[in-house]
Amino acid sequence: MSSASSYKTLNVTVPKPFIYHVELNRPEKLNAFNEMMWKEIGECFTSLGDQDDCRVVLLSGNGRLFTAGIDFNSMMSLGQTLSEHEDVARRCKILKNLIHKYQDSITSLEKCVKPVISLVHNACIGAGVDLITAADIRYCTEDAIFQVKEVGIGMAADVGTLQRLPRVVGSTSLVNELAFTARKLLAPEAKECGLVNRVYKDKESMISEALQIAEDISKKSPVAVQVTKRSLIFSRDHPVQESLNHIADWNQTMLQSEDFMNATVAEATKSTAPVFAKL
């Protein structure tokens, strides 16, 4: 496994060709989100979206658990910054800018046109739920727990969970319960409701199989995979007819790609699957 890039709060490696593995890497702080991690997540996934050597991204947490959520030391620093201003308008500007920055960090997973597979072990708390609901595929271990914890610390979740989780699990009632009570959602229930679609005995077996799935995706046409992700995200947020128009606009060009021609010829002639050029 070779190192791909250097971050202070993330560990990015390339375990196999075209597959990048991003680890939340503050194990001594239970991978809690501090200001630097928010910043680097956005930078990392924006960069991977433009990286033609990257076709799939695995996302996991280093150490004892996936993430404990917000780093409260970072929140104390925010309190000190707000205390420097007495006027509510000035304080509001600081908070709104910060919220938008954190939202953009999470949304970078969606804007990255490469499929993102999140791999949760042990605990995924607060901001961790925001993060994984912006991923494309979610797996977890048997000991995983998920918690929309924000009401427990006197706030409403504001960087994606309340917007994405209802679409992910398809049950407004369940999401409301989780968001209002801050109760823990265990792995069996997470699979039952559709938050994750596979549960593994341990982290090692989860990562091993996820690598195989990522490798399968990486061998598909990057044109096809990336346009598919674009269409899925667009269709989630738009009416059917607008979504049909959207994919028609893309495919009027992409169906002229060499990827489509090579793949269809290989399928028709039962020949070896083609090796696709970088995109």
Coordinates of C-alpha atoms in Angstrom, one line a residue:
M1 CA 0.0 0.0 0.0
S2 CA 1.6 3.2 -1.1
S3 CA 1.1 6.7 0.3
A4 CA -0.8 9.0 -2.0
S5 CA -0.8 12.3 -0.2
S6 CA -0.1 13.9 3.2
Y7 CA -2.7 15.5 5.5
K8 CA -2.6 16.2 9.2
T9 CA -6.0 14.6 10.0
L10 CA -6.4 12.1 7.1
N11 CA -4.3 9.2 5.8
V12 CA -4.7 8.7 2.1
T13 CA -3.2 5.6 0.4
V14 CA -3.6 3.7 -2.8
P15 CA -4.0 0.0 -2.0
K16 CA -4.7 -1.0 -5.6
P17 CA -4.6 0.7 -9.0
F18 CA -7.3 3.4 -9.2
I19 CA -8.5 2.8 -5.7
Y20 CA -7.9 5.4 -3.0
H21 CA -8.4 4.8 0.7
V22 CA -9.1 7.8 2.9
E23 CA -8.8 7.2 6.7
L24 CA -10.0 9.6 9.3
N25 CA -6.7 9.8 11.2
R26 CA -7.0 11.3 14.7
P27 CA -7.1 8.0 16.6
E28 CA -5.9 9.6 19.8
K29 CA -8.9 11.9 19.7
L30 CA -11.3 9.1 18.4
N31 CA -11.3 10.7 15.0
A32 CA -13.3 13.7 16.3
F33 CA -13.8 16.5 13.8
N34 CA -11.7 19.5 14.5
E35 CA -11.3 22.6 12.3
M36 CA -8.4 21.0 10.4
M37 CA -10.3 17.8 9.7
W38 CA -13.3 19.7 8.3
K39 CA -11.0 21.6 6.0
E40 CA -9.0 18.6 4.9
I41 CA -12.0 16.4 4.1
G42 CA -13.2 19.1 1.7
E43 CA -9.8 19.5 0.1
C44 CA -9.2 15.8 -0.1
F45 CA -12.5 14.8 -1.9
T46 CA -12.3 17.8 -4.2
S47 CA -8.8 16.7 -5.2
L48 CA -9.8 13.1 -5.7
G49 CA -12.7 14.2 -7.9
D50 CA -10.1 15.7 -10.3
Q51 CA -7.6 12.9 -9.9
D52 CA -7.6 10.8 -13.1
D53 CA -5.7 8.0 -11.3
C54 CA -8.7 7.7 -8.9
R55 CA -11.9 5.8 -9.8
V56 CA -13.2 4.6 -6.4
V57 CA -12.7 5.9 -2.9
L58 CA -12.9 3.9 0.4
L59 CA -13.6 5.9 3.5
S60 CA -12.8 4.5 7.0
G61 CA -11.5 5.5 10.4
N62 CA -8.2 4.7 11.9
G63 CA -8.0 3.4 15.5
R64 CA -10.7 2.2 17.9
L65 CA -13.7 3.7 16.1
F66 CA -14.9 5.5 13.0
T67 CA -15.6 8.8 14.6
A68 CA -16.8 10.3 17.9
G69 CA -18.3 13.3 16.1
I70 CA -17.5 16.9 16.9
D71 CA -14.3 17.8 18.8
F72 CA -15.6 19.9 21.7
N73 CA -12.2 21.6 22.1
S74 CA -12.8 23.0 18.7
M75 CA -16.2 24.2 19.7
M76 CA -14.7 26.0 22.8
S77 CA -12.4 27.9 20.4
L78 CA -15.5 29.0 18.4
G79 CA -17.0 30.2 21.7
Q80 CA -14.0 32.4 22.3
T81 CA -14.2 33.8 18.8
L82 CA -17.9 34.7 19.3
S83 CA -17.2 36.3 22.7
E84 CA -15.1 38.9 20.9
H85 CA -18.3 40.4 19.4
E86 CA -21.2 41.7 21.3
D87 CA -23.5 42.4 18.4
V88 CA -25.8 39.5 17.3
A89 CA -25.4 40.3 13.6
R90 CA -21.6 40.0 13.8
R91 CA -21.9 36.7 15.7
C92 CA -24.5 35.4 13.2
K93 CA -22.2 36.1 10.3
I94 CA -19.4 34.1 11.9
L95 CA -21.7 31.2 12.6
K96 CA -23.3 31.1 9.2
N97 CA -20.0 31.2 7.4
L98 CA -18.7 28.4 9.6
I99 CA -21.8 26.3 9.0
H100 CA -21.6 26.7 5.2
K101 CA -17.9 25.8 5.3
Y102 CA -18.7 22.5 7.2
Q103 CA -21.6 21.8 4.9
D104 CA -19.4 22.2 1.8
S105 CA -16.9 19.8 3.4
I106 CA -19.5 17.1 3.7
T107 CA -21.0 17.8 0.3
S108 CA -17.5 17.3 -1.3
L109 CA -18.2 13.6 -1.1
E110 CA -21.2 14.0 -3.3
K111 CA -19.5 16.5 -5.7
C112 CA -16.6 14.0 -6.1
V113 CA -17.7 12.1 -9.2
K114 CA -15.9 8.9 -8.0
P115 CA -18.0 6.5 -6.0
V116 CA -17.3 6.7 -2.3
I117 CA -17.7 3.6 -0.1
S118 CA -17.9 4.3 3.7
L119 CA -16.7 1.6 6.1
V120 CA -17.9 2.1 9.6
H121 CA -16.6 0.2 12.6
N122 CA -17.6 0.6 16.2
A123 CA -19.1 4.2 16.6
C124 CA -20.3 6.7 14.1
I125 CA -21.5 9.7 16.0
G126 CA -22.9 13.1 15.1
A127 CA -20.8 14.5 12.2
G128 CA -19.9 10.9 11.2
V129 CA -23.6 10.4 10.2
D130 CA -23.4 13.6 8.2
L131 CA -20.3 12.2 6.5
I132 CA -21.5 8.7 5.6
T133 CA -24.9 9.8 4.4
A134 CA -23.0 11.8 1.7
A135 CA -21.2 8.6 0.6
D136 CA -22.6 6.4 -2.2
I137 CA -22.3 3.0 -0.5
R138 CA -22.3 2.2 3.3
Y139 CA -21.0 -0.9 5.0
C140 CA -20.4 -1.5 8.7
T141 CA -19.2 -4.1 11.3
E142 CA -21.4 -6.0 13.7
D143 CA -20.3 -3.8 16.6
A144 CA -21.2 -0.5 14.8
I145 CA -23.5 2.0 16.3
F146 CA -24.9 5.2 14.7
Q147 CA -26.1 8.2 16.6
V148 CA -27.7 11.5 15.4
K149 CA -26.5 13.1 18.6
E150 CA -26.9 16.8 18.0
V151 CA -30.1 17.3 20.1
G152 CA -28.2 15.7 23.0
I153 CA -25.8 18.7 22.9
G154 CA -28.5 21.3 22.5
M155 CA -28.5 21.9 18.7
A156 CA -30.1 20.7 15.5
A157 CA -27.9 18.8 13.0
D158 CA -26.9 21.4 10.4
V159 CA -24.4 19.9 7.9
G160 CA -26.4 17.2 6.1
T161 CA -27.9 14.5 8.3
L162 CA -31.4 16.0 8.4
Q163 CA -31.4 16.5 4.6
R164 CA -29.8 13.2 3.5
L165 CA -30.8 10.6 6.1
P166 CA -34.5 10.6 5.2
R167 CA -33.6 9.9 1.5
V168 CA -31.2 7.2 2.5
V169 CA -33.5 5.1 4.8
G170 CA -36.8 6.1 3.2
S171 CA -38.6 6.4 6.6
T172 CA -39.5 9.8 7.9
S173 CA -40.8 8.3 11.1
L174 CA -37.5 6.5 11.9
V175 CA -35.4 9.6 11.1
N176 CA -37.6 11.8 13.3
E177 CA -37.2 9.3 16.1
L178 CA -33.4 9.2 15.8
A179 CA -33.1 13.0 15.4
F180 CA -35.5 13.8 18.3
T181 CA -34.2 11.2 20.8
A182 CA -30.5 10.9 19.9
R183 CA -30.8 7.2 20.5
K184 CA -28.2 4.7 19.2
L185 CA -29.0 2.8 16.1
L186 CA -27.3 -0.6 16.1
A187 CA -25.9 -2.5 13.1
P188 CA -28.8 -4.9 12.6
E189 CA -31.3 -2.1 12.6
A190 CA -29.0 0.0 10.4
K191 CA -29.1 -2.8 7.8
E192 CA -32.8 -3.4 8.1
C193 CA -33.6 0.3 7.5
G194 CA -31.2 0.6 4.6
L195 CA -28.6 2.9 6.2
V196 CA -26.0 0.2 5.4
N197 CA -26.4 -2.7 3.0
R198 CA -23.8 -5.0 4.4
V199 CA -22.6 -5.9 7.9
Y200 CA -19.3 -7.6 8.5
K201 CA -17.8 -9.5 11.5
D202 CA -14.9 -7.2 11.9
K203 CA -13.1 -4.3 10.3
E204 CA -10.5 -6.4 8.5
S205 CA -13.1 -8.5 6.6
M206 CA -15.1 -5.4 5.8
I207 CA -12.1 -3.6 4.2
S208 CA -11.0 -6.8 2.4
E209 CA -14.3 -7.3 0.7
A210 CA -14.8 -3.6 0.1
L211 CA -11.5 -3.6 -1.8
Q212 CA -12.8 -6.4 -4.0
I213 CA -16.0 -4.4 -4.7
A214 CA -14.0 -1.2 -5.4
E215 CA -11.7 -3.2 -7.7
D216 CA -14.7 -4.4 -9.7
I217 CA -15.9 -0.8 -10.0
S218 CA -12.5 0.4 -10.9
K219 CA -12.4 -1.9 -13.9
K220 CA -15.6 -0.5 -15.3
S221 CA -15.6 2.4 -17.7
P222 CA -14.9 5.6 -15.7
V223 CA -17.1 7.5 -18.1
A224 CA -20.0 5.2 -17.4
V225 CA -19.5 5.1 -13.6
Q226 CA -19.0 8.9 -13.2
V227 CA -22.0 9.8 -15.4
T228 CA -24.0 7.2 -13.4
K229 CA -23.1 8.9 -10.1
R230 CA -24.0 12.4 -11.5
S231 CA -27.4 11.1 -12.7
L232 CA -28.2 9.4 -9.4
I233 CA -27.4 12.5 -7.4
F234 CA -29.3 14.7 -9.8
S235 CA -32.3 12.4 -9.9
R236 CA -32.5 12.3 -6.1
D237 CA -33.2 16.0 -6.0
H238 CA -35.2 16.6 -9.1
P239 CA -38.5 15.4 -10.7
V240 CA -38.4 12.4 -13.1
Q241 CA -38.7 14.4 -16.3
E242 CA -36.0 16.8 -15.4
S243 CA -33.8 13.8 -14.5
L244 CA -34.5 12.2 -17.8
N245 CA -33.6 15.4 -19.6
H246 CA -30.4 15.6 -17.5
I247 CA -29.2 12.1 -18.5
A248 CA -30.2 12.7 -22.1
D249 CA -28.0 15.8 -22.2
W250 CA -25.0 13.8 -20.8
N251 CA -25.4 10.7 -22.9
Q252 CA -25.8 12.5 -26.2
T253 CA -22.1 13.1 -25.8
M254 CA -20.9 10.2 -23.6
L255 CA -22.4 7.5 -25.9
Q256 CA -19.9 8.7 -28.5
S257 CA -17.0 7.8 -26.1
E258 CA -14.6 5.1 -27.0
D259 CA -15.5 3.4 -23.7
F260 CA -19.1 2.7 -24.9
M261 CA -17.9 1.4 -28.2
N262 CA -15.1 -0.8 -26.8
A263 CA -17.4 -2.2 -24.0
T264 CA -20.3 -3.0 -26.4
V265 CA -18.0 -4.7 -28.9
A266 CA -16.4 -6.8 -26.1
E267 CA -19.9 -7.8 -24.8
A268 CA -21.2 -8.7 -28.2
T269 CA -18.2 -10.8 -29.1
K270 CA -17.7 -12.3 -25.7
S271 CA -14.1 -11.2 -25.7
T272 CA -12.0 -10.0 -22.8
A273 CA -13.2 -6.9 -21.1
P274 CA -11.4 -3.8 -22.3
V275 CA -8.9 -1.8 -20.3
F276 CA -10.3 1.7 -20.1
A277 CA -8.2 4.9 -20.4
K278 CA -7.9 7.3 -17.5
L279 CA -10.5 10.0 -17.2

